[in-house]
PDB file of C-alpha atoms in Angstrom:
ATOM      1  CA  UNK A 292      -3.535  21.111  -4.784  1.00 59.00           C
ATOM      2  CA  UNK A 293      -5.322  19.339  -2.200  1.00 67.00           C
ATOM      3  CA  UNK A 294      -4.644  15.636  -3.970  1.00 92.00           C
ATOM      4  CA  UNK A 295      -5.989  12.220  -2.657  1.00 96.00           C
ATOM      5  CA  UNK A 296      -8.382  13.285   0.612  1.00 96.00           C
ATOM      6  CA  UNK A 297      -9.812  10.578   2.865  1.00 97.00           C
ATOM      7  CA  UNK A 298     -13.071  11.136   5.701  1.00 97.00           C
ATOM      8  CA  UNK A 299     -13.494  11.298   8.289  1.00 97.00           C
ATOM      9  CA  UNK A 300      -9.671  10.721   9.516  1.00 97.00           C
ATOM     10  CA  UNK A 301     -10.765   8.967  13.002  1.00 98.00           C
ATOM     11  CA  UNK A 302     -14.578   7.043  13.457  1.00 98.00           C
ATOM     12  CA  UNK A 303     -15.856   5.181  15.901  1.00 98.00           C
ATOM     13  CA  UNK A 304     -18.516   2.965  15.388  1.00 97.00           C
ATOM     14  CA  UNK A 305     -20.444  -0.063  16.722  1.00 97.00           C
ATOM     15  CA  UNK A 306     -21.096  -3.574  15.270  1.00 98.00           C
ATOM     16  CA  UNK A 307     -24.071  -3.744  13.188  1.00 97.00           C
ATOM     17  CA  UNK A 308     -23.864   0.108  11.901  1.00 98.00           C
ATOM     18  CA  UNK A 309     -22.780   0.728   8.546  1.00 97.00           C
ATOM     19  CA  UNK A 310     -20.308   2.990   7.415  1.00 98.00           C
ATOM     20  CA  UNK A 311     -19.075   4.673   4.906  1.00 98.00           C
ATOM     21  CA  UNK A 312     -15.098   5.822   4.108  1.00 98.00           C
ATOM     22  CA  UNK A 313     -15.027   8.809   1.583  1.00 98.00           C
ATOM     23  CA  UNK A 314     -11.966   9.346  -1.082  1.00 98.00           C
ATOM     24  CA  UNK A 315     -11.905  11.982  -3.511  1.00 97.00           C
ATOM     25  CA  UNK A 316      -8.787  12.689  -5.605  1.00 97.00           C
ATOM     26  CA  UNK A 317      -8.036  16.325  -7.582  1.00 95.00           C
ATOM     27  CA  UNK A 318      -6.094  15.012 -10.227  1.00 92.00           C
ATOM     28  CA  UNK A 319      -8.798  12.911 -12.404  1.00 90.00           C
ATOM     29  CA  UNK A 320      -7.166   9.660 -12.268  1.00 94.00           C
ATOM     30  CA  UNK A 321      -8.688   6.770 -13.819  1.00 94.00           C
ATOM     31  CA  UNK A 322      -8.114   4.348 -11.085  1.00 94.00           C
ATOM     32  CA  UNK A 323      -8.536   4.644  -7.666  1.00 96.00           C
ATOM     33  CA  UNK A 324      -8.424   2.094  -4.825  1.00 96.00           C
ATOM     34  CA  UNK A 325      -9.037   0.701  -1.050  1.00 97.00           C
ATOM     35  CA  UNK A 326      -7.193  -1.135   1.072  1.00 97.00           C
ATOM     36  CA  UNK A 327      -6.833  -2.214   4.699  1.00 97.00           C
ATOM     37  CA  UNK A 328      -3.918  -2.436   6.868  1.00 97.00           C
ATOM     38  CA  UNK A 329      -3.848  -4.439   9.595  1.00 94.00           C
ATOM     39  CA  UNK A 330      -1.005  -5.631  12.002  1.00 86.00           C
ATOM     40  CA  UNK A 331       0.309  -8.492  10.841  1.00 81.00           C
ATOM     41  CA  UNK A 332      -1.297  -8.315   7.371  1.00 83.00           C
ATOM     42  CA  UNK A 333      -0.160  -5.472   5.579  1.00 87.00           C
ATOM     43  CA  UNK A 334      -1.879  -3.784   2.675  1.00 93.00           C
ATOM     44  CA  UNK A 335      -4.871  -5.942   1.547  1.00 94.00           C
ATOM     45  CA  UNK A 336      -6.516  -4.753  -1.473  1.00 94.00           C
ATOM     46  CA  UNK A 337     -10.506  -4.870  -0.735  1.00 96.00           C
ATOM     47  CA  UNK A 338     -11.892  -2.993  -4.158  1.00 96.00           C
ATOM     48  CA  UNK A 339     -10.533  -1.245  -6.898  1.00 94.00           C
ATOM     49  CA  UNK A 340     -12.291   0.984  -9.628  1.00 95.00           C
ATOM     50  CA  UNK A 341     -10.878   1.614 -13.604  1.00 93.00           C
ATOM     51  CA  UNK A 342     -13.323   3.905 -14.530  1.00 93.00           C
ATOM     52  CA  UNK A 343     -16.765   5.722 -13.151  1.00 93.00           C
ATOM     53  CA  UNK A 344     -19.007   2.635 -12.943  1.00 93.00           C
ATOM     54  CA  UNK A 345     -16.646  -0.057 -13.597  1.00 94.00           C
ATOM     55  CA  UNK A 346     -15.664  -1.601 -10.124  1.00 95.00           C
ATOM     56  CA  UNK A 347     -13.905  -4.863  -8.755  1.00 93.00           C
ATOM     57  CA  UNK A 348     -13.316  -6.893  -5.800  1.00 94.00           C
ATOM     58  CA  UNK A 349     -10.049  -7.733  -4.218  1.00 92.00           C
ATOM     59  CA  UNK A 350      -8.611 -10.065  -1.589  1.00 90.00           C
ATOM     60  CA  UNK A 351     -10.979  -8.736   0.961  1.00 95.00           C
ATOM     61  CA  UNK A 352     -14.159  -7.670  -0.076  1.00 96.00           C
ATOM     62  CA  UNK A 353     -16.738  -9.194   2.012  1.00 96.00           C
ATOM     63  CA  UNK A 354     -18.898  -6.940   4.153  1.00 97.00           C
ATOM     64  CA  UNK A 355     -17.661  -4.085   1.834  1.00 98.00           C
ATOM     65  CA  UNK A 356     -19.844  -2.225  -0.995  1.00 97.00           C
ATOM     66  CA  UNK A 357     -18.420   0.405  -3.522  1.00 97.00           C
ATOM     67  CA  UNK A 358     -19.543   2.821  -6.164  1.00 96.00           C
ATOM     68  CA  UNK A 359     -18.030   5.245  -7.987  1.00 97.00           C
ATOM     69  CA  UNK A 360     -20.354   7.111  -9.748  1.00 95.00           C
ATOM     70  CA  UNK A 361     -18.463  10.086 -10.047  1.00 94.00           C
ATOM     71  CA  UNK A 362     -14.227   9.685 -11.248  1.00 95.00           C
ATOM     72  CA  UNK A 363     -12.930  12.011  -8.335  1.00 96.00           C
ATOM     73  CA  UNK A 364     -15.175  10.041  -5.568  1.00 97.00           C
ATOM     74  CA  UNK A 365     -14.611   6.313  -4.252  1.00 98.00           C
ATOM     75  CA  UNK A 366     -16.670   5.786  -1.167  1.00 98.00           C
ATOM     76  CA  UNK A 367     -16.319   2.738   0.584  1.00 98.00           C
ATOM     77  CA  UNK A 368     -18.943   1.262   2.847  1.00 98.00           C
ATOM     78  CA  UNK A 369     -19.504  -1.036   5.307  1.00 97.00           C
ATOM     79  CA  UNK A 370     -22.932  -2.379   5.451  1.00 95.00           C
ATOM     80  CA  UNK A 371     -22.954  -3.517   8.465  1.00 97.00           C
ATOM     81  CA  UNK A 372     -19.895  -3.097  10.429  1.00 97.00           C
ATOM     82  CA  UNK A 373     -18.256  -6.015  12.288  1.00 98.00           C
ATOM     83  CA  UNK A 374     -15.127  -5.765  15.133  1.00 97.00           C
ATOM     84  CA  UNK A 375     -13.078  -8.047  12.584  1.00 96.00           C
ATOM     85  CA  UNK A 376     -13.645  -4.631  10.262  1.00 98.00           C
ATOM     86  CA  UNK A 377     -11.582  -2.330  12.896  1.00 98.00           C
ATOM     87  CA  UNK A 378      -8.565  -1.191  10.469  1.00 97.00           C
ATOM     88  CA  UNK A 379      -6.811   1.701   8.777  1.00 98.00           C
ATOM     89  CA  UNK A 380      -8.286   2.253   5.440  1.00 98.00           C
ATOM     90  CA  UNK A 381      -6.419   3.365   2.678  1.00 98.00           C
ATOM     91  CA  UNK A 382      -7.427   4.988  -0.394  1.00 98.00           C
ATOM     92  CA  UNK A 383      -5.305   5.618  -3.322  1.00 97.00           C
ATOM     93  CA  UNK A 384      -5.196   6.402  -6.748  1.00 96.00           C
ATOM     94  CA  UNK A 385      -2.943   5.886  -9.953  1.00 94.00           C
ATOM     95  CA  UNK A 386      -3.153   7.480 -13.258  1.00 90.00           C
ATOM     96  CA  UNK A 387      -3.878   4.677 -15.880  1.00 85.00           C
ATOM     97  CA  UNK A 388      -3.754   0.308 -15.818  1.00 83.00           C
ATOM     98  CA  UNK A 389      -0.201   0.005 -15.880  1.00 84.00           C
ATOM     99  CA  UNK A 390       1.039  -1.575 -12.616  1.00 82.00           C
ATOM    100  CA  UNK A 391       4.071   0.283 -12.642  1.00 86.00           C
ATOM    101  CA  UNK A 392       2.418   3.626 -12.304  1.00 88.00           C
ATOM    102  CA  UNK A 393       2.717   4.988  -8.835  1.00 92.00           C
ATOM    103  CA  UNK A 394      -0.183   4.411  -6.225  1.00 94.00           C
ATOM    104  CA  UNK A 395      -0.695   7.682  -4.515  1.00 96.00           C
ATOM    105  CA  UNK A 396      -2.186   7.015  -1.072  1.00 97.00           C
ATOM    106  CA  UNK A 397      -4.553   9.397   1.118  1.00 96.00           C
ATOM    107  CA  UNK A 398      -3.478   9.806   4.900  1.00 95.00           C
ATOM    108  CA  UNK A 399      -5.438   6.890   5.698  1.00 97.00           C
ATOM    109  CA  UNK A 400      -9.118   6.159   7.753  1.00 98.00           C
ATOM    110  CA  UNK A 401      -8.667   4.961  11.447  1.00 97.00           C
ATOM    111  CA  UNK A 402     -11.607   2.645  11.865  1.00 98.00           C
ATOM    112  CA  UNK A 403     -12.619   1.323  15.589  1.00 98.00           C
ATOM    113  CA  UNK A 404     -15.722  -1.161  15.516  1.00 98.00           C
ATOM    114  CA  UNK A 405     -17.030  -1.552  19.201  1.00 96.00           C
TER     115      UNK A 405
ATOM    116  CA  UNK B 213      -1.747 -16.941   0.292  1.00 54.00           C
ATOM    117  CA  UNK B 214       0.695 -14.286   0.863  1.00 59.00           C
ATOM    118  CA  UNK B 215       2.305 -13.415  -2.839  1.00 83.00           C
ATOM    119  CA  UNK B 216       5.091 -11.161  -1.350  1.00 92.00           C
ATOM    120  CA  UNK B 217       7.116 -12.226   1.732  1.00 94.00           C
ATOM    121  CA  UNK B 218       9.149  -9.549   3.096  1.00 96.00           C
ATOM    122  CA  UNK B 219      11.985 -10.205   5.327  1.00 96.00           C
ATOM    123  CA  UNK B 220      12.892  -9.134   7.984  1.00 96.00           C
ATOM    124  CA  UNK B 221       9.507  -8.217   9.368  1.00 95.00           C
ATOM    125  CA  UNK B 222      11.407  -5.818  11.668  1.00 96.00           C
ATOM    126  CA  UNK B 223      15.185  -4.575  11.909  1.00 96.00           C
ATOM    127  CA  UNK B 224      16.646  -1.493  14.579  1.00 97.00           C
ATOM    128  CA  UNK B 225      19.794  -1.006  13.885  1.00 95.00           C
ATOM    129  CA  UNK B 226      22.284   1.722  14.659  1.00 97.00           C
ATOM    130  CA  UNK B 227      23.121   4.896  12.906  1.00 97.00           C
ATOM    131  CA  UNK B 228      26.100   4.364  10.409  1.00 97.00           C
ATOM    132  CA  UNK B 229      25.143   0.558   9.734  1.00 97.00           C
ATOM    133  CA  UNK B 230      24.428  -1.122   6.622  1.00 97.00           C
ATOM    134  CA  UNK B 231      20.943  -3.324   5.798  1.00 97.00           C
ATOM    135  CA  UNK B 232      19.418  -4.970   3.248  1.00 98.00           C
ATOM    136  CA  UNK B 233      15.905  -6.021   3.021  1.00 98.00           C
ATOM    137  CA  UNK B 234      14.363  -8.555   0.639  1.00 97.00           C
ATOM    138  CA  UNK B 235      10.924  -9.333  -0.798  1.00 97.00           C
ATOM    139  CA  UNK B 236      10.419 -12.799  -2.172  1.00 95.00           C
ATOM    140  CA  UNK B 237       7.693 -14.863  -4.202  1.00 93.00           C
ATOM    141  CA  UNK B 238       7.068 -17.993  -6.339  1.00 90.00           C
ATOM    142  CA  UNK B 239       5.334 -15.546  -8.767  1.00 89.00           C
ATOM    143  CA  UNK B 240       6.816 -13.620 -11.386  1.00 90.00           C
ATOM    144  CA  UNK B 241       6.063 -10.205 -11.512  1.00 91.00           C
ATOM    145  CA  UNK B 242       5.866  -7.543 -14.195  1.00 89.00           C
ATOM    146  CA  UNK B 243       7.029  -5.055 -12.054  1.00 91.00           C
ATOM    147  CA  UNK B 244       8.006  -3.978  -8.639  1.00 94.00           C
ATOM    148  CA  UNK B 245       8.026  -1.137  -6.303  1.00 96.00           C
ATOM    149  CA  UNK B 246       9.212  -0.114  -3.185  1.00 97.00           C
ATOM    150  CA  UNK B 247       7.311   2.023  -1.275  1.00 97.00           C
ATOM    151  CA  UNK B 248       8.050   3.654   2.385  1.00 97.00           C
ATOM    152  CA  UNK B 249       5.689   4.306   5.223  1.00 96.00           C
ATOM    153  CA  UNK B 250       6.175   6.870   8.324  1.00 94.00           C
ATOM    154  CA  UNK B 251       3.501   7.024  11.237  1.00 90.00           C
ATOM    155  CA  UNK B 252       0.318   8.249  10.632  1.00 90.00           C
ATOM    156  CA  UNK B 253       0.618   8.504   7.204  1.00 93.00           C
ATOM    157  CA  UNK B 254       0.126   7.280   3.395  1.00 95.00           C
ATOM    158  CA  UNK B 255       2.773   4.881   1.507  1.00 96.00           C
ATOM    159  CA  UNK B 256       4.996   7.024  -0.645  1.00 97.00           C
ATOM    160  CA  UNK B 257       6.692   5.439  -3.812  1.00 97.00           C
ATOM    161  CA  UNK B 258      10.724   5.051  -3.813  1.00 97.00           C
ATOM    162  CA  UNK B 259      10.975   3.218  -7.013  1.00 96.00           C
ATOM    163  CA  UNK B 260       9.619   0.826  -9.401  1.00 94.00           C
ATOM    164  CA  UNK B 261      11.712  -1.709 -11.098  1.00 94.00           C
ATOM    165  CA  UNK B 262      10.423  -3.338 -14.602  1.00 91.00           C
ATOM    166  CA  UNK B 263      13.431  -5.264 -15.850  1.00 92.00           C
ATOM    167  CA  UNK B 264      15.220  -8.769 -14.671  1.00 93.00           C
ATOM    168  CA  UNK B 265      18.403  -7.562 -13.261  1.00 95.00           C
ATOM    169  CA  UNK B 266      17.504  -4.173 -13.083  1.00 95.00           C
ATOM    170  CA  UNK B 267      19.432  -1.597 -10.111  1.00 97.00           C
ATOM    171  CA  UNK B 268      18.458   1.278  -9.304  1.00 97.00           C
ATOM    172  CA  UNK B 269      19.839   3.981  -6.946  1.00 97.00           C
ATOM    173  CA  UNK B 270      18.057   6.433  -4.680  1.00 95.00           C
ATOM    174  CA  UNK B 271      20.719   8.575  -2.723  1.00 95.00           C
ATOM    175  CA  UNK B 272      21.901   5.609  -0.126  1.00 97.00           C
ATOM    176  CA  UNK B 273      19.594   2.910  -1.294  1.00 97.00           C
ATOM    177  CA  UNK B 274      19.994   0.148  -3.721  1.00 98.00           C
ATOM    178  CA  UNK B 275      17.262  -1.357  -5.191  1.00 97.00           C
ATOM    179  CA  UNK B 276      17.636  -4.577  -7.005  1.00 97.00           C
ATOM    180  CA  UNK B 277      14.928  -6.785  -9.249  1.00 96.00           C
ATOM    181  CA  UNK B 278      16.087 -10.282  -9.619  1.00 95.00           C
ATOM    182  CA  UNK B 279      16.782 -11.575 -13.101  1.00 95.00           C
ATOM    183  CA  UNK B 280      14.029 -14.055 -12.936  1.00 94.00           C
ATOM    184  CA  UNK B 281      11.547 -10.884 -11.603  1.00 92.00           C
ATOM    185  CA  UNK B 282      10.559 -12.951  -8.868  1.00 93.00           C
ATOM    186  CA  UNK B 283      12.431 -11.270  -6.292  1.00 94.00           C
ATOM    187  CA  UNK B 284      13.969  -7.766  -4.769  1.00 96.00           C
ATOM    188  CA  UNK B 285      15.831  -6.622  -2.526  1.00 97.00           C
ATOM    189  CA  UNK B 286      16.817  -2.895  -0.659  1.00 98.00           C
ATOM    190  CA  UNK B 287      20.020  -2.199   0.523  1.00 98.00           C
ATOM    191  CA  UNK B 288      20.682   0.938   2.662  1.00 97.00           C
ATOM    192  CA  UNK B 289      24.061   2.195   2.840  1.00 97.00           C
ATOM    193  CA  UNK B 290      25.307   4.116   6.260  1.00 97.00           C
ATOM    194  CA  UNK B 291      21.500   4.408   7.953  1.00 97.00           C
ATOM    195  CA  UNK B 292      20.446   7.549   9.238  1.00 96.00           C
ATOM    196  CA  UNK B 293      17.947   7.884  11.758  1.00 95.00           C
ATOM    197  CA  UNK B 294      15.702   9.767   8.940  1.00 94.00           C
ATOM    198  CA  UNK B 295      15.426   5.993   7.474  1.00 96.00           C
ATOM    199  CA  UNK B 296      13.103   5.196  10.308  1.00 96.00           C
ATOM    200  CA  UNK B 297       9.828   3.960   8.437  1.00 96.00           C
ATOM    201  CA  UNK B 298       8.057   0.798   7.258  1.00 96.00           C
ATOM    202  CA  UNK B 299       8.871  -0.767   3.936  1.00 97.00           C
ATOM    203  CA  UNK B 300       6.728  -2.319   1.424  1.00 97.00           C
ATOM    204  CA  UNK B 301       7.357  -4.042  -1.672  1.00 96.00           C
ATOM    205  CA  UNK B 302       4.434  -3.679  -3.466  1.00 95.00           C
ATOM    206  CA  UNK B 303       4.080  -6.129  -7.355  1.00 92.00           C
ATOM    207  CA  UNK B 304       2.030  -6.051 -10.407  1.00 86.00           C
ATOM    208  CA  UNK B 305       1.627  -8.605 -12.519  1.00 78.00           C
ATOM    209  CA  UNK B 306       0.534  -8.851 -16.782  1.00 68.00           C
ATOM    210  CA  UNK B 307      -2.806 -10.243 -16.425  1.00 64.00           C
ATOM    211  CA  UNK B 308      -4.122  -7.954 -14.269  1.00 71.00           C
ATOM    212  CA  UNK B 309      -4.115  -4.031 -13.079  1.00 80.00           C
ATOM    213  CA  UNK B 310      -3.737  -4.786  -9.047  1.00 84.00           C
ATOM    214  CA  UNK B 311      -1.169  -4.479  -6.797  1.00 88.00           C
ATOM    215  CA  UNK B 312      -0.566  -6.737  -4.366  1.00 89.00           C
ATOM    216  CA  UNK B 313       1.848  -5.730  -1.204  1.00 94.00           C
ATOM    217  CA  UNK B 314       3.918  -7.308   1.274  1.00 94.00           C
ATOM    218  CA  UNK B 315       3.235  -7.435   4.749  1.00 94.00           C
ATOM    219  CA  UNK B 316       6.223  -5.103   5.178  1.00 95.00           C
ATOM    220  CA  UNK B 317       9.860  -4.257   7.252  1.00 96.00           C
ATOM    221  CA  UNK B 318       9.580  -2.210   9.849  1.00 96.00           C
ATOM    222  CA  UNK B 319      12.727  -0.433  10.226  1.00 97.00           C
ATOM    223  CA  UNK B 320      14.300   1.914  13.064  1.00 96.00           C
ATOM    224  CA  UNK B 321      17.697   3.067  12.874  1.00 96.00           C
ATOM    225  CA  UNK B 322      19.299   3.980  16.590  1.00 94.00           C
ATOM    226  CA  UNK B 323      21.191   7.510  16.762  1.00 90.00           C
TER     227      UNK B 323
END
């Protein structure tokens, strides 16, 4: 009953490296999620995902890439990581479209960019 | 272009007290939730609302939709230190499947 998983928890990292955030949910929901949240900013959607292989940007997608190949895995990576990337990264997941199904969230990815 | 404004950004209040927190826009919404946030952690849903008008009731906490769906608000009765956490409304609207948050209330109630 392990449910919405995020890794690694805690990464450190230095500009130009790319990196990559894994989610993986139990429960086979269609939609899954990533956001940031930063001081200031709150939760700012940067992809989303409605199916295996159907993907879709958010607010803040630049410097982020995708893929979902699979419909319990939604890695997120950064191509080539930046300071202005340094966040908490949240994946989460919801059952079908309807925006009044609940978002279940993973514990969250602590980012640093040096 | 923030959709959701939340206000207060942050209220510490003491144990016993009563609060209210809104989240406002200039968009209508087809729904809205409320979720809450403790260190460390994941957002949790409280509640969504769907209907203009619509209250709902969670223990000590009011939740309200305005009629117009453009606006909520969260009212705590008698806060408890357990309240301690950070607030988000969180709205979806009909032509599309995202949610888009607010930047959030940070809350801490004083024993």
């Amino acid at each position: 009953d392990a449910g919405i998983t995020q890794s690694p928890r805690y990464k450190i990292t230095e500009t130009g490296r790319q990196v990559t955030l894994m989610c993986h949910q139990t429960w086979s929901h269609s939609y899954m999620f990533w956001y940031r949240q930063d001081l200031g900013h709150g939760l700012r959607l940067i992809y989303y995902s409605a199916a295996a292989d159907i993907t879709d940007k958010g607010e803040v997608s630049d410097g982020y890439v995708v893929s979902r190949s699979k419909t319990e895995n939604f890695p997120l990576t950064l191509e080539s990581a930046t300071r202005s990337q340094t966040s908490v990264y949240f994946c989460a997941s919801r059952v079908g479209p309807s925006s009044t199904g609940e978002l279940f969230f993973g514990e969250g990815s602590r980012l640093t960019v040096l | 272009t923030q959709l959701l404004e939340q206000s207060p950004q942050f209220l510490s209040i003491q144990e016993g007290e009563n609060l209210t927190v809104y989240c406002n826009s200039s968009s209508v919404f087809s729904s809205l939730q409320w979720y809450r946030q403790e260190p460390g952690e994941g957002p949790v849903l409280l509640v969504t609302v769907v209907t203009g008008g619509e209250v709902k009731k969670l223990k000590r906490l009011t939740f309200q939709f305005g009629d117009a769906r453009k606006d909520s608000s969260l009212h705590i009765t008698a806060a408890q230190p357990g309240d301690t956490g950070l607030y988000l409304c969180a709205g979806g609207m009909n032509r599309d499947d995202k949610i888009i948050f607010g930047k959030g209330t940070r809350l801490h109630i004083l024993p």
